[in-house]
Short mmCIF file of C-alpha atoms and ligand atoms in Angstrom, two decimals:
data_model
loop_
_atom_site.label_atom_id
_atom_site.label_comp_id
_atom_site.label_asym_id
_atom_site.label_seq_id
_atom_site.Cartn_x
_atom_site.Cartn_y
_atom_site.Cartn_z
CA UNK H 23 114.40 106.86 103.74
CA UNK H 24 115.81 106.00 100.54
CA UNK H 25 119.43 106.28 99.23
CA UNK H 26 121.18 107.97 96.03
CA UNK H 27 123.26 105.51 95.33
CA UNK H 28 123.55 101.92 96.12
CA UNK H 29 127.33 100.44 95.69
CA UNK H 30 128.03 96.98 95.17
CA UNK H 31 132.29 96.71 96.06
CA UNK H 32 134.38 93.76 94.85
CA UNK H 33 136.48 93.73 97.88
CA UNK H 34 136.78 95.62 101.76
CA UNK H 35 139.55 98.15 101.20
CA UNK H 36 138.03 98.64 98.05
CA UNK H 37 134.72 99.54 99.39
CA UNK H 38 136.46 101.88 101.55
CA UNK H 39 138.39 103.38 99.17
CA UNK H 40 134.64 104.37 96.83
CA UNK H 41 132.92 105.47 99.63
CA UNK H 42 135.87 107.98 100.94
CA UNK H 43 135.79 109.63 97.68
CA UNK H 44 132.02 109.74 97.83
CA UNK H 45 131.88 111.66 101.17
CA UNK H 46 135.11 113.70 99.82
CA UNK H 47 132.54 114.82 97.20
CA UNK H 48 129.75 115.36 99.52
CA UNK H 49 127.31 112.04 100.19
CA UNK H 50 126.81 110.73 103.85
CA UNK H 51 127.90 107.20 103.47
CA UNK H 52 127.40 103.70 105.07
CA UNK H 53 130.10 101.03 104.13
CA UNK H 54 128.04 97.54 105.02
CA UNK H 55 130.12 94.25 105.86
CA UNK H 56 128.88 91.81 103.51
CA UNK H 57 125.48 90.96 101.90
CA UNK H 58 123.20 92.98 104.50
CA UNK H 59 120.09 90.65 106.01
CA UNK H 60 116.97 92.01 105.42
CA UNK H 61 116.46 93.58 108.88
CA UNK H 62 119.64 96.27 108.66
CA UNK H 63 117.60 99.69 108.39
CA UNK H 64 119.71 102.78 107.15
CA UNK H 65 118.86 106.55 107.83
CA UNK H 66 120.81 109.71 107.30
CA UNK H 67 122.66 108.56 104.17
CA UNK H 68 122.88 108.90 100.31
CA UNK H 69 124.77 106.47 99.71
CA UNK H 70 125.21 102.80 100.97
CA UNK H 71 128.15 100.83 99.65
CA UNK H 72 128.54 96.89 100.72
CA UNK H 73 131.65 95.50 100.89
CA UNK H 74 131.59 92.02 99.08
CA UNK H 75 134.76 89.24 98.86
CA UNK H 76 133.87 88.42 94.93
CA UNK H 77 136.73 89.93 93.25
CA UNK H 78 138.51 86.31 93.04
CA UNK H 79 136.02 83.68 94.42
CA UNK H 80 134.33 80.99 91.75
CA UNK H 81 131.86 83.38 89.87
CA UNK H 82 128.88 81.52 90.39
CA UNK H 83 129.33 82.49 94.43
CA UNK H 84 130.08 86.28 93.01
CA UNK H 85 126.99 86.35 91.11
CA UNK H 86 124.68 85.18 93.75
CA UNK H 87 126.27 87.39 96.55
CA UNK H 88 126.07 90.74 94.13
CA UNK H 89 122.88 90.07 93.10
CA UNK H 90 121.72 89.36 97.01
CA UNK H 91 123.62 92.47 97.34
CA UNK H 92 121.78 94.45 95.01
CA UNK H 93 118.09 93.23 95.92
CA UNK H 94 118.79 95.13 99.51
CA UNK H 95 119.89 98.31 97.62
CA UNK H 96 117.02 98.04 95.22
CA UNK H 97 114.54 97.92 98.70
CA UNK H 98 116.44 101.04 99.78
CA UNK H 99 115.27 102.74 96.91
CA UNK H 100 118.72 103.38 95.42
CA UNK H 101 118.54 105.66 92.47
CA UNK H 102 121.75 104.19 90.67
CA UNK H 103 123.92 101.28 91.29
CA UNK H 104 127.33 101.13 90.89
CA UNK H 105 129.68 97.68 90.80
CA UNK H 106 132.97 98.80 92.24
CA UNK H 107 136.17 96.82 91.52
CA UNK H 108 139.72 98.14 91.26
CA UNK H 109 141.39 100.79 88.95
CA UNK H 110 143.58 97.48 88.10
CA UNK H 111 140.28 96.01 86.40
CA UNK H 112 141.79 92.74 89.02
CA UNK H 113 140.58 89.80 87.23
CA UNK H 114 141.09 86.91 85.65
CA UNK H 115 140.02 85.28 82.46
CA UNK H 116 136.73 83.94 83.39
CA UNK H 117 135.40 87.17 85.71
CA UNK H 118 134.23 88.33 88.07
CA UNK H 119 133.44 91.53 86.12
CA UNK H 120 132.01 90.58 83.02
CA UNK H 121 129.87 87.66 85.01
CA UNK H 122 129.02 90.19 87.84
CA UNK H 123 128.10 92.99 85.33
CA UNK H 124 126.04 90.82 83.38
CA UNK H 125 123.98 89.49 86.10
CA UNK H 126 122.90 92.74 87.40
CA UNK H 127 122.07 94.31 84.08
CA UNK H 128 119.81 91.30 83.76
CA UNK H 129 118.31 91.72 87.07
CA UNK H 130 117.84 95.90 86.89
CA UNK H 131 116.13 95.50 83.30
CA UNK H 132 118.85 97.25 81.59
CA UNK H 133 120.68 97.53 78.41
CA UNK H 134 124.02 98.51 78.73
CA UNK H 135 126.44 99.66 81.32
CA UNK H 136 129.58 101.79 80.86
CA UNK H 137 133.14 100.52 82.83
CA UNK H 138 134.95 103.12 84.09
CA UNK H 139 138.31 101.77 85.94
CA UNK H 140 140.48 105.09 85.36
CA UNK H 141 141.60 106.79 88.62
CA UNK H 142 143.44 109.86 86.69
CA UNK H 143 145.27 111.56 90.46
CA UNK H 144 146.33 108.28 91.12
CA UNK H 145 147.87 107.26 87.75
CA UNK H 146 145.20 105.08 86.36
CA UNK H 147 144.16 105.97 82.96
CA UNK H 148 142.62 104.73 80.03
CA UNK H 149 143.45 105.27 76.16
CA UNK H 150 141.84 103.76 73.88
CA UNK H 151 140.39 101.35 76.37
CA UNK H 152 144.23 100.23 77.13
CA UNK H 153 144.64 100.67 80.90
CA UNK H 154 148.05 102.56 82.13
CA UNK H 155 149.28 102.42 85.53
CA UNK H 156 151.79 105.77 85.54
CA UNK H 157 153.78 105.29 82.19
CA UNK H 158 153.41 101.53 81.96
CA UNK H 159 150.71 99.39 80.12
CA UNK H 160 148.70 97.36 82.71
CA UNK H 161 150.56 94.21 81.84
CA UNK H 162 153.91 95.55 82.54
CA UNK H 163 153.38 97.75 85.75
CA UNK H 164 153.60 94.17 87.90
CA UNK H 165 150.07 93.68 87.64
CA UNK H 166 151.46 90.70 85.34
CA UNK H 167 152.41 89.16 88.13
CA UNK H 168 149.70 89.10 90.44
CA UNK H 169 149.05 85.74 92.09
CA UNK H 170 145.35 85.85 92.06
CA UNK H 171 144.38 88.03 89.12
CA UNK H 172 147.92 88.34 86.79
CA UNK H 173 146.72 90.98 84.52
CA UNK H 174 148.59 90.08 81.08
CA UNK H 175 146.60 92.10 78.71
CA UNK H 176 146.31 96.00 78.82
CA UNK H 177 143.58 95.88 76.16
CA UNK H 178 140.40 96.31 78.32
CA UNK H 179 137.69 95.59 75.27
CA UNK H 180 139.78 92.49 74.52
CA UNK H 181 139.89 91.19 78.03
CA UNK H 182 136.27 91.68 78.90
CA UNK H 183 135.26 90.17 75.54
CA UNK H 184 136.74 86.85 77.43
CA UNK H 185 134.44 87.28 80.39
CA UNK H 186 131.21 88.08 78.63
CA UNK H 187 129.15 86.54 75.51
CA UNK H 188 127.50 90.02 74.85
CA UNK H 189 129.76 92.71 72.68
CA UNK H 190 131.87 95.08 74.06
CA UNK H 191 132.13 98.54 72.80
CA UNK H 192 134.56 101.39 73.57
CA UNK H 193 133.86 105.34 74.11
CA UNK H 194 136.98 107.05 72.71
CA UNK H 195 138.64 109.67 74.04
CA UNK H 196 137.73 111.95 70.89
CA UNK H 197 134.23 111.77 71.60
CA UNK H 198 134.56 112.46 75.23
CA UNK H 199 136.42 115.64 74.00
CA UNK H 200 133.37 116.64 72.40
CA UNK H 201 131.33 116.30 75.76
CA UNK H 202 129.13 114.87 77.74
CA UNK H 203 125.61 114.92 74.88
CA UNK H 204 128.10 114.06 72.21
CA UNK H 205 129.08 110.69 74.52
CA UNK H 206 125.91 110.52 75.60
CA UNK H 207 124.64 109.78 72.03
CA UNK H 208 127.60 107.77 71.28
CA UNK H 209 126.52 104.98 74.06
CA UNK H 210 123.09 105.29 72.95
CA UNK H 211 124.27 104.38 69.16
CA UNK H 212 126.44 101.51 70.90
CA UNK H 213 123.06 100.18 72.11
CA UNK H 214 121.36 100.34 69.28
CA UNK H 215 124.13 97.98 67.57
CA UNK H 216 123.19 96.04 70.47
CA UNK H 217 126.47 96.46 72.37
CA UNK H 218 126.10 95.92 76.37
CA UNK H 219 129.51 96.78 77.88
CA UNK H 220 131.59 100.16 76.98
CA UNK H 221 134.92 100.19 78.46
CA UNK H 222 135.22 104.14 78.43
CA UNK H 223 138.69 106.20 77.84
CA UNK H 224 139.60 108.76 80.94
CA UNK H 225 142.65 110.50 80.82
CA UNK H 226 141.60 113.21 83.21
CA UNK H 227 139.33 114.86 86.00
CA UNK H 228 137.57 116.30 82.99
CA UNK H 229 137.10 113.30 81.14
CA UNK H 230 135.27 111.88 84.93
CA UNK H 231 133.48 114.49 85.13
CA UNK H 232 132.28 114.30 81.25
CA UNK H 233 131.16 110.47 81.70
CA UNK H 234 129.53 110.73 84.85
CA UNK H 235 127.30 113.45 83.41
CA UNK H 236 126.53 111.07 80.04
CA UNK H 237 125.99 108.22 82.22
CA UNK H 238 124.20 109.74 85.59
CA UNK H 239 120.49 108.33 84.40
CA UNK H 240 122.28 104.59 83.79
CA UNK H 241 120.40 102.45 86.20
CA UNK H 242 124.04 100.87 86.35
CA UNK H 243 127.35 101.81 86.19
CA UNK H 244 130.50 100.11 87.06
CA UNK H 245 134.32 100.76 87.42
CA UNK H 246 136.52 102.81 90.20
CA UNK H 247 136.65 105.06 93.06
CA UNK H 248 137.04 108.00 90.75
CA UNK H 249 134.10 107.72 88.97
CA UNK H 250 132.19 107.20 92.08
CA UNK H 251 134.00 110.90 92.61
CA UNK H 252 132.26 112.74 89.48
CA UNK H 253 129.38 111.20 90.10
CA UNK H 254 127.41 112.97 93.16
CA UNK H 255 128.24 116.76 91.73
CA UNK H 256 125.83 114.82 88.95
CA UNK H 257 123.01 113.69 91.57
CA UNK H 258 123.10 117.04 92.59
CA UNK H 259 122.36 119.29 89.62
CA UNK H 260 119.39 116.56 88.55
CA UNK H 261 117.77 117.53 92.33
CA UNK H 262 118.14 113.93 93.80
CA UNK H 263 121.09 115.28 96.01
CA UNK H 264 121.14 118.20 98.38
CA UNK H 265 124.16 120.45 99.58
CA UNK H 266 125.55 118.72 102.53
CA UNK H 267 127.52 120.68 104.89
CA UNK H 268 129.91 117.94 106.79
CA UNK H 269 129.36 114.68 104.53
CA UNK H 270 131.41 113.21 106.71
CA UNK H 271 130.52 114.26 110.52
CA UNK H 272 130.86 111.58 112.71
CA UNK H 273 130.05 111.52 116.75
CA UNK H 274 132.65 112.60 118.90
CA UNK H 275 135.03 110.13 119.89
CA UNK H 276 136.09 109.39 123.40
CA UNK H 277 138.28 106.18 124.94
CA UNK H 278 141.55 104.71 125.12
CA UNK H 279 143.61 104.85 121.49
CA UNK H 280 145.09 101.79 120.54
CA UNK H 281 146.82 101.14 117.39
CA UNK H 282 147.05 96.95 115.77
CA UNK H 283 149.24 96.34 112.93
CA UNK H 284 149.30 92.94 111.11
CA UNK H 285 151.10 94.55 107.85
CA UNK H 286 154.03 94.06 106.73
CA UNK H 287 153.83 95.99 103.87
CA UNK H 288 156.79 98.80 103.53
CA UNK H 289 154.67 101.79 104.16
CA UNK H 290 153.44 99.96 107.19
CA UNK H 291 156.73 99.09 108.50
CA UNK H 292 157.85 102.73 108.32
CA UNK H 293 154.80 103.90 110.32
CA UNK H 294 155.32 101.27 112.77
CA UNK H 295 159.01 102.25 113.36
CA UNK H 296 157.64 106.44 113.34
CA UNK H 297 155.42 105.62 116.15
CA UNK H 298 157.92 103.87 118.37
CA UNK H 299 160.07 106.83 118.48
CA UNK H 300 157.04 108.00 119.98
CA UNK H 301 155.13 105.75 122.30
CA UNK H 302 155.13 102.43 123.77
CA UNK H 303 155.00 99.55 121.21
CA UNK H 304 154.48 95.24 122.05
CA UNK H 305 156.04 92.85 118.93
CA UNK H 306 154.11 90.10 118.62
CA UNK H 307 155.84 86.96 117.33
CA UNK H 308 154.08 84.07 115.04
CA UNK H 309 156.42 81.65 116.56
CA UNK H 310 155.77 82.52 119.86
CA UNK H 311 151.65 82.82 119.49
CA UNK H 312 152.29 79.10 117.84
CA UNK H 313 153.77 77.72 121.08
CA UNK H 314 151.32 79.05 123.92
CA UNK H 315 149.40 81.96 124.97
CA UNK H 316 151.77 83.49 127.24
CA UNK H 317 152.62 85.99 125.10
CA UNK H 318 149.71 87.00 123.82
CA UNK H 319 148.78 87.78 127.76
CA UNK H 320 151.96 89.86 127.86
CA UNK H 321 150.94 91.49 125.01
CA UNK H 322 147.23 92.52 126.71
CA UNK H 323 148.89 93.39 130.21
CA UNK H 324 151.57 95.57 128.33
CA UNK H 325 148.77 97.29 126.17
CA UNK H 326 146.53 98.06 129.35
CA UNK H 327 149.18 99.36 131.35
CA UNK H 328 149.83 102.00 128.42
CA UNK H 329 146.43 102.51 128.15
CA UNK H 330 145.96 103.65 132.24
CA UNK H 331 148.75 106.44 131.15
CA UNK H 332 146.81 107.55 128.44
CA UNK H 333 148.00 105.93 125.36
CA UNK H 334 148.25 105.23 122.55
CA UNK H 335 149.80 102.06 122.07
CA UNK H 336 150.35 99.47 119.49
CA UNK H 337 150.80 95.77 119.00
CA UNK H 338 152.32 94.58 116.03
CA UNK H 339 153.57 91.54 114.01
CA UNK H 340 154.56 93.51 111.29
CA UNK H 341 157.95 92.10 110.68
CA UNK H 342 161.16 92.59 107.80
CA UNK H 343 161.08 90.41 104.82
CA UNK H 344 163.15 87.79 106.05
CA UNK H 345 161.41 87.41 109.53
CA UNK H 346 158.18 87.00 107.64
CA UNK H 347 159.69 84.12 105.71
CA UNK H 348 161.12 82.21 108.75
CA UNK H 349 157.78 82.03 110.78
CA UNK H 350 156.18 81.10 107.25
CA UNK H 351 158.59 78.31 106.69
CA UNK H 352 158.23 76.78 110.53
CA UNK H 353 154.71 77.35 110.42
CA UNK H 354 153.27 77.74 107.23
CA UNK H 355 152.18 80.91 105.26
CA UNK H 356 148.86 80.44 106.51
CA UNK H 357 149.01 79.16 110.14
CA UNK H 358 151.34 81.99 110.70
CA UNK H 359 148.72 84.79 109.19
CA UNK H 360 145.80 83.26 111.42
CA UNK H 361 147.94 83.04 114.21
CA UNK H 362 148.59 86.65 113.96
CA UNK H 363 145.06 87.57 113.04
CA UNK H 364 143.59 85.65 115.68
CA UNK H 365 145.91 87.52 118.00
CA UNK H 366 145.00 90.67 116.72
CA UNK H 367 141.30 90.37 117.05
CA UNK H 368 141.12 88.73 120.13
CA UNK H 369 143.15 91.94 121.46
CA UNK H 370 140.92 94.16 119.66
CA UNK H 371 137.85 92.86 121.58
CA UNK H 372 139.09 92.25 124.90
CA UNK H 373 140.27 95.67 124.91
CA UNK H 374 137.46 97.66 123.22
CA UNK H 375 135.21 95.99 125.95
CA UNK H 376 137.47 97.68 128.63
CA UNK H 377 137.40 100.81 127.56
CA UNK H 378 139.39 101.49 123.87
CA UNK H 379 137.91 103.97 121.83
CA UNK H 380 139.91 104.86 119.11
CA UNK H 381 141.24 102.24 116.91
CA UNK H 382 144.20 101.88 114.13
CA UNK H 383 144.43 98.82 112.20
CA UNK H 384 147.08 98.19 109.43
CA UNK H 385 146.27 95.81 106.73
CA UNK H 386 143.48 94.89 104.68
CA UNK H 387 143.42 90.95 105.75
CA UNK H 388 144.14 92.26 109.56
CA UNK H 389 141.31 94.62 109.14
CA UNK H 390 138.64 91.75 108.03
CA UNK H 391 139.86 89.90 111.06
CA UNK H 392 139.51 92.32 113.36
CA UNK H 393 136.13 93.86 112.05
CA UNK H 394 134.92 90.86 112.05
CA UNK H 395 135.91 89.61 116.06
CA UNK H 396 134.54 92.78 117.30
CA UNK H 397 130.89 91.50 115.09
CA UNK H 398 130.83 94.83 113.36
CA UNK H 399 128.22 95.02 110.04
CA UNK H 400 128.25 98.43 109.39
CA UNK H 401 130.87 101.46 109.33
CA UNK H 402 129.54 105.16 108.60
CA UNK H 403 132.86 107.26 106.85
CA UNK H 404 134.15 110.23 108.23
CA UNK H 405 137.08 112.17 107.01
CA UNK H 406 139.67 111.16 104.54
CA UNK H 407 143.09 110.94 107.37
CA UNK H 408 145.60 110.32 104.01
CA UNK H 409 144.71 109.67 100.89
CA UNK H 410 141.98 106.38 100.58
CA UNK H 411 141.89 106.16 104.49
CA UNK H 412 139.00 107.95 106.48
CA UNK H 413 138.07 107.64 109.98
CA UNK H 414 134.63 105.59 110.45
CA UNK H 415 132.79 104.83 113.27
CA UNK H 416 130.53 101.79 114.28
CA UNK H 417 127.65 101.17 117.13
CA UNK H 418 129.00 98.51 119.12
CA UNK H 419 126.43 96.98 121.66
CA UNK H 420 128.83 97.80 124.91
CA UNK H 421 129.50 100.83 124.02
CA UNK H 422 127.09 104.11 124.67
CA UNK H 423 128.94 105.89 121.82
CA UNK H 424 130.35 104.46 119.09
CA UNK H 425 134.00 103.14 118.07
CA UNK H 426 136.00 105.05 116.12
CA UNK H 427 137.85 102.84 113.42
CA UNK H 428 140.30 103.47 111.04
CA UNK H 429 141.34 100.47 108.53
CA UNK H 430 144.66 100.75 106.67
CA UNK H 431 145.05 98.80 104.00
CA UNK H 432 149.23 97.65 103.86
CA UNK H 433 150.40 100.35 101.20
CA UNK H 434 148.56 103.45 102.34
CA UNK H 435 149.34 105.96 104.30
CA UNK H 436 151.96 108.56 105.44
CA UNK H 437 154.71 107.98 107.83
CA UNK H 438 153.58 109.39 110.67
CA UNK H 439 149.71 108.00 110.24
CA UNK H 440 149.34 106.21 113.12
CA UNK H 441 149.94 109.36 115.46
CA UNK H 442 148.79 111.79 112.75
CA UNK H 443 145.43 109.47 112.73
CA UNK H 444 144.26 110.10 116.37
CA UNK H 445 145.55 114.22 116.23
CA UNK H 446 143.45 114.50 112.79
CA UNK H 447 140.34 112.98 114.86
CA UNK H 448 137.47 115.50 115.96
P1 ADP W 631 148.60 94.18 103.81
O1 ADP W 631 147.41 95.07 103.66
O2 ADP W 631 149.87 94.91 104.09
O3 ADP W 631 148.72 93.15 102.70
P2 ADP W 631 147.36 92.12 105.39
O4 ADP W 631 146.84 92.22 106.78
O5 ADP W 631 146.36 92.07 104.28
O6 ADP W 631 148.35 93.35 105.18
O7 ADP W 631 148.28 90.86 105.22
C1 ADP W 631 149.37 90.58 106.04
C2 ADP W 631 149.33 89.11 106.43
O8 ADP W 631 150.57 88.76 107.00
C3 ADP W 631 148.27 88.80 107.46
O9 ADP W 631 147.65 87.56 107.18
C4 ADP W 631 149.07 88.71 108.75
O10 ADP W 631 148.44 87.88 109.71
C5 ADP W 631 150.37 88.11 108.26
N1 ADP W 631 151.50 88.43 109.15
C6 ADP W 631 151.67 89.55 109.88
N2 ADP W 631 152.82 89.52 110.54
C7 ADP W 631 153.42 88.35 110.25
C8 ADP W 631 154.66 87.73 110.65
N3 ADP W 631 155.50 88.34 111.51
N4 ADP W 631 154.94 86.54 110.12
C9 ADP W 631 154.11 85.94 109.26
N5 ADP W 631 152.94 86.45 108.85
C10 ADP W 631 152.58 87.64 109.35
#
């Protein structure tokens, strides 16, 4: 068996995110949990994308995981790579895109790469390789003030000129206009001059579309979700890609439905106060999980006696503002996260071994936690539920059919998508 394409994402939600859009246009994908060991064999897929945490860790530790990373794709035969990190180009001055780019050009023999950040439906665009988020400049749309990667400089050839000693080149808009041979011979001139990195201008679907078809025969390619959209329409008119009929068919899904919420985003707490119109919710309180485990126990009992009448249910911590900021002050901002994460996953696993199913989490660091108590390495993507969300499902050694999963990251979602989530679910 080998695969199409073989992804290499920056972060989890954004590994999500790229392979969604891949199954929206038509690849069966696996999403893998970290750098894959040697033994993890893949079958029935195009497309593999592995979920790395290298979008703000010391480069060196980004390099060697990516390039790990890659040697497992290579052995799978991929076709193309792609180095996924967000439409935000979320970075700071030394890397980890420049560093990460450069080590697996090195490594796949190649001579230049195009980057490709633009998500045009969701805002992201690119003119003359200065990166707007809606009708702001990168480094005034609060990107600026990021507290990992502040983003200070919407100039995308000047800021990965900082994270690379190769040059940096930049396909214009105007050539794209002129289509996809015209940009074709425009990176190839690029090389020539001995230029390695092309941040690439997208204003639109069309200009995707355009670039994926100049750079489909790249052994890399690098940027967002969207181009990782365009791309497989590309795969198949060269043959390596057949017609698929449900991309995104997963195994019917059976068990209790339980939803976990560790987000306190905005969107999240608006879902969280939907679904208690609804159905039976438990708070869970930082405070409280600090002092013993009685109510964590209260929490379980409460949960399985709403699971016996069918469900769903949810546990949440997701809290206001100011509620947030009184368990972080009494506890610390990140005692009070593990508290809650531990929480979380510990509930996750108890109850999947009894009997849940069907499983809601909201938020990305809530997600990690609880993917990673239930000791899950692998998710295959189903259908998108909103926008950047899919179902997935993963083998679980209790269980005779797989779990159905669906990770939230804080911001996404519709209102009602925690009872819209298990309705939507085949
Ligand atoms: P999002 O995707 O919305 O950012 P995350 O799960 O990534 O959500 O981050 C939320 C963090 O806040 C987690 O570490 C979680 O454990 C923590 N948290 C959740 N509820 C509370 C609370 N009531 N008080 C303090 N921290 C909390």
């Amino acid at each position: 068996m080998t695969i199409v394409l073989g992804a290499i994402a920056d972060d989890f939600t954004g590994a999500t995110d790229l392979a969604n859009n891949l199954v929206r246009s038509g690849m069966r994908c696996l999403q893998v949990i970290g750098v894959p060991g040697p033994e993890l064999e893949v079958s029935d897929v195009d497309a593999v994308v592995v979920a790395l945490k290298s979008r703000s860790c010391p480069t060196d530790e980004a390099v060697v995981d990516s390039l790990a990373a890659l040697a497992w794709l290579q052995a799978q035969g991929a076709r193309q790579c792609f180095f996924k990190y967000c439409s935000t180009f979320d970075s700071t001055e030394r890397g980890n895109i420049g560093p990460v780019a450069d080590a697996l050009l090195e490594r796949l023999g190649a001579e230049q790469t195009v980057m490709v950040p633009a998500f045009p439906v969701n805002g992201r665009t690119v003119y003359q390789g200065h990166l707007f988020v809606g009708d702001r400049l990168l480094n005034d749309s609060g990107m600026q003030h990021h507290p990992l990667t502040p983003m200070t400089d919407a100039d995308l050839v000047r800021v990965l000129a900082r994270q690379t000693p190769h040059p940096v080149g930049l396909a214009a808009r105007p050539v794209l206009a002129q289509g996809a041979e015209a940009t074709r011979q425009h990176l190839a001139d690029l090389a020539g001059q001995g230029v390695r990195h092309v941040i690439c201008d997208t204003l639109d679907e069309r200009d995707l579309d355009v670039l994926a078809e100049a750079c489909v025969s790249l052994p890399l390619v690098t940027g967002g979700s969207g181009l990782g959209q365009a791309l497989p329409a590309q795969y198949r008119r060269l043959g390596w890609l057949a017609e698929i009929a449900e991309p995104g068919r997963l195994q019917p899904s059976s068990g209790g439905k339980l939803v976990l919420s560790g987000s306190c985003s905005r969107a999240t707490l608006g879902q969280v106060a939907h679904f208690l119109e609804r159905y039976p919710g438990f708070a869970l309180d930082p405070l409280a999980l600090a002092e013993s485990d009685a109510q964590w126990e209260a929490a379980l009992d409460f949960a399985r006696n709403a699971l016996e009448r069918g469900g769903p249910v949810l546990v949440y911590a997701s809290a206001d503002p100011e509620r947030v900021k009184a368990a972080q002050a009494r506890l610390g901002v990140e005692r009070a996260g593990q508290l809650v994460e531990r929480a979380l996953g510990q509930l996750a696993r108890t109850l999947v071994s009894e009997g849940v199913g069907r499983l809601v989490v909201a938020g990305g660091e809530t997600s990690g936690a609880v993917v990673s108590a239930l000791g899950i390495e692998t998710l295959r993507i189903g259908e998108q539920i909103d926008p950047g969300v899919p179902w997935t499902q993963a083998q679980l050694e209790e269980r005779e059919v797989p779990l159905s999963l669906a990770l939230k990251s804080g911001n996404f979602g519709n209102i009602d998508f925690f009872t819209r989530a298990f309705e939507v679910l085949p």
